[in-house]
CSV table of C-alpha atoms in Angstrom, one decimal:
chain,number,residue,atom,x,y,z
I,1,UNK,CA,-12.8,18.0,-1.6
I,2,UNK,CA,-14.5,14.9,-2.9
I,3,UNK,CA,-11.8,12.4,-4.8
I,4,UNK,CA,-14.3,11.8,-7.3
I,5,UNK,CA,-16.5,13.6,-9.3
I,6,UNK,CA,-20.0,13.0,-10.8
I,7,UNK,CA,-20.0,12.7,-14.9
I,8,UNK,CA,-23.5,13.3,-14.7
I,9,UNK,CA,-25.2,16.8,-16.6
I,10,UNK,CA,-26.9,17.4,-13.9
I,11,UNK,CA,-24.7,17.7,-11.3
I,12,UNK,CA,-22.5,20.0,-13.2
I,13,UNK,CA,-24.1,23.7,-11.2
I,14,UNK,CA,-23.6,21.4,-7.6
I,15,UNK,CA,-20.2,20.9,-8.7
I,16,UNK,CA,-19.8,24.4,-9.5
I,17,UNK,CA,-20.5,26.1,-6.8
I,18,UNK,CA,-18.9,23.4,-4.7
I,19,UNK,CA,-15.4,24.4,-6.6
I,20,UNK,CA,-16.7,28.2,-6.1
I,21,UNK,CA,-17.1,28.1,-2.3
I,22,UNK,CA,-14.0,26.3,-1.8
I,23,UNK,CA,-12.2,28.9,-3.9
I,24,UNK,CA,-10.7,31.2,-1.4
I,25,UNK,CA,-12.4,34.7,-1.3
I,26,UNK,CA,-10.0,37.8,-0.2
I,27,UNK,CA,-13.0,39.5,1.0
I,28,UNK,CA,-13.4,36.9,4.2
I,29,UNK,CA,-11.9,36.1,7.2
I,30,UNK,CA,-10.3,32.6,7.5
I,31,UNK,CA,-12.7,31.6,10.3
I,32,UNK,CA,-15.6,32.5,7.6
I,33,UNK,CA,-14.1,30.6,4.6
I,34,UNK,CA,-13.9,27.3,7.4
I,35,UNK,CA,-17.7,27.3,7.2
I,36,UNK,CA,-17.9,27.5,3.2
I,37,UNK,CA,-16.3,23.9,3.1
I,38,UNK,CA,-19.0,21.6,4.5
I,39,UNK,CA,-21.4,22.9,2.3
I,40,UNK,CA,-19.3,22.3,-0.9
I,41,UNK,CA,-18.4,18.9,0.6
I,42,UNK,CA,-22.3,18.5,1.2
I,43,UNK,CA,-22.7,19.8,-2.4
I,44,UNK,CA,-20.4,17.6,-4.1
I,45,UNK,CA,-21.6,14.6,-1.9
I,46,UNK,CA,-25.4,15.4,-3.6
I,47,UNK,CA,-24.0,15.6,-7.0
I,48,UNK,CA,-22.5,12.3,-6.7
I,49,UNK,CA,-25.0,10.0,-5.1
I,50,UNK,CA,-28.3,12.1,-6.5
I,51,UNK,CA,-27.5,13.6,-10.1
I,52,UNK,CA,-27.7,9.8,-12.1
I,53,UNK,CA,-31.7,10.3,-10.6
I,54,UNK,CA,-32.3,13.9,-11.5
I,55,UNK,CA,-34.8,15.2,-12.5
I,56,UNK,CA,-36.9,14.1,-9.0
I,57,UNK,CA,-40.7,14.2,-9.0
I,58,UNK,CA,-42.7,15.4,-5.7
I,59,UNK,CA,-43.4,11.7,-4.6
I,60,UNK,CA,-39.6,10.1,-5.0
I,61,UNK,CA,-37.8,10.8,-1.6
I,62,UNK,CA,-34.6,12.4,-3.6
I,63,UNK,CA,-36.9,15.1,-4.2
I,64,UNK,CA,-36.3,17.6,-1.3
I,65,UNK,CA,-32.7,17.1,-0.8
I,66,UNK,CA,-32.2,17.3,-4.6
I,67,UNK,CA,-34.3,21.1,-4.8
I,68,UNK,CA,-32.2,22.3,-1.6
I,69,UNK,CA,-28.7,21.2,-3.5
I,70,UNK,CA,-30.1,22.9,-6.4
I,71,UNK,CA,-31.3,25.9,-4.9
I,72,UNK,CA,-27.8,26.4,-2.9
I,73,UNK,CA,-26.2,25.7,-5.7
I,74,UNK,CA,-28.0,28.4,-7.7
I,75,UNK,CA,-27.5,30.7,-4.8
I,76,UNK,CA,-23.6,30.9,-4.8
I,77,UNK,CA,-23.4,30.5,-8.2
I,78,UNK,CA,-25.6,33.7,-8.9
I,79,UNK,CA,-27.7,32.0,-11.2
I,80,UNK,CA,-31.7,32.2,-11.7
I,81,UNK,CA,-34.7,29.7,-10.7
I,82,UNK,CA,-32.6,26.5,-10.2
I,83,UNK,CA,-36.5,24.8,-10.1
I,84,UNK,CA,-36.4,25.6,-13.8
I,85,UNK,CA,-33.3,24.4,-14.5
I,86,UNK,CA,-32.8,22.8,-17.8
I,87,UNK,CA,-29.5,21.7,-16.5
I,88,UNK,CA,-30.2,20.9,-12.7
I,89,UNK,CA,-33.6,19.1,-13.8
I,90,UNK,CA,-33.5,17.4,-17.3
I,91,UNK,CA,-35.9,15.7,-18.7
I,92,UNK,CA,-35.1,12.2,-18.7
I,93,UNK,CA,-38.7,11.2,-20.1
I,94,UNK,CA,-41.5,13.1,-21.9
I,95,UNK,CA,-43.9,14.7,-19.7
I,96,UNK,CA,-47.2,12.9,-19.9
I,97,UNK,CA,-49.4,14.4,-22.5
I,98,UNK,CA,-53.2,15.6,-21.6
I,99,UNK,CA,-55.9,14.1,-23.3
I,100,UNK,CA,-57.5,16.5,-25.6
């Protein structure tokens, strides 16, 4: 586990479900929990270089890595569309407005 951890909002599901998948689970083998740590390692390591970014737009290259953190993140934590995520992806700035 990561000696720090990010105080940013949006890293708080990455964090999560890094603490979740380094919990230890009765229902797997010992072998299978060894592969459960890089990924929460990975997870934690994305929350603390990429959350003070969030949210990413299409063209900034954070933008893939961020959605697959995200997405994982969502995954083991059980929770809906992470690309939705009011948490994962706030709103630093107002959306540009269309012209009416």
């Amino acid at each position: 586990m990561t000696n720090r951890r990010s105080q940013w909002p949006a890293a708080q599901h990455l964090q999560q479900a890094a603490d979740q998948l380094r919990a230890h689970d009765p229902r797997l083998a010992d072998y299978q929990q060894d592969y459960h740590a890089p990924v929460a390692d990975w997870l934690d390591e994305a929350a603390n270089e990429m959350a003070w970014l969030a949210p990413f737009r299409d063209h900034e290259g954070g933008h893939r890595p961020w959605k697959n953190a995200t997405r994982i993140a969502h995954g083991v934590l059980d929770l809906p569309n992470p690309d939705d995520c009011p948490v994962c992806h706030t709103r630093v700035r107002p959306e540009p407005r269309s012209a009416s």
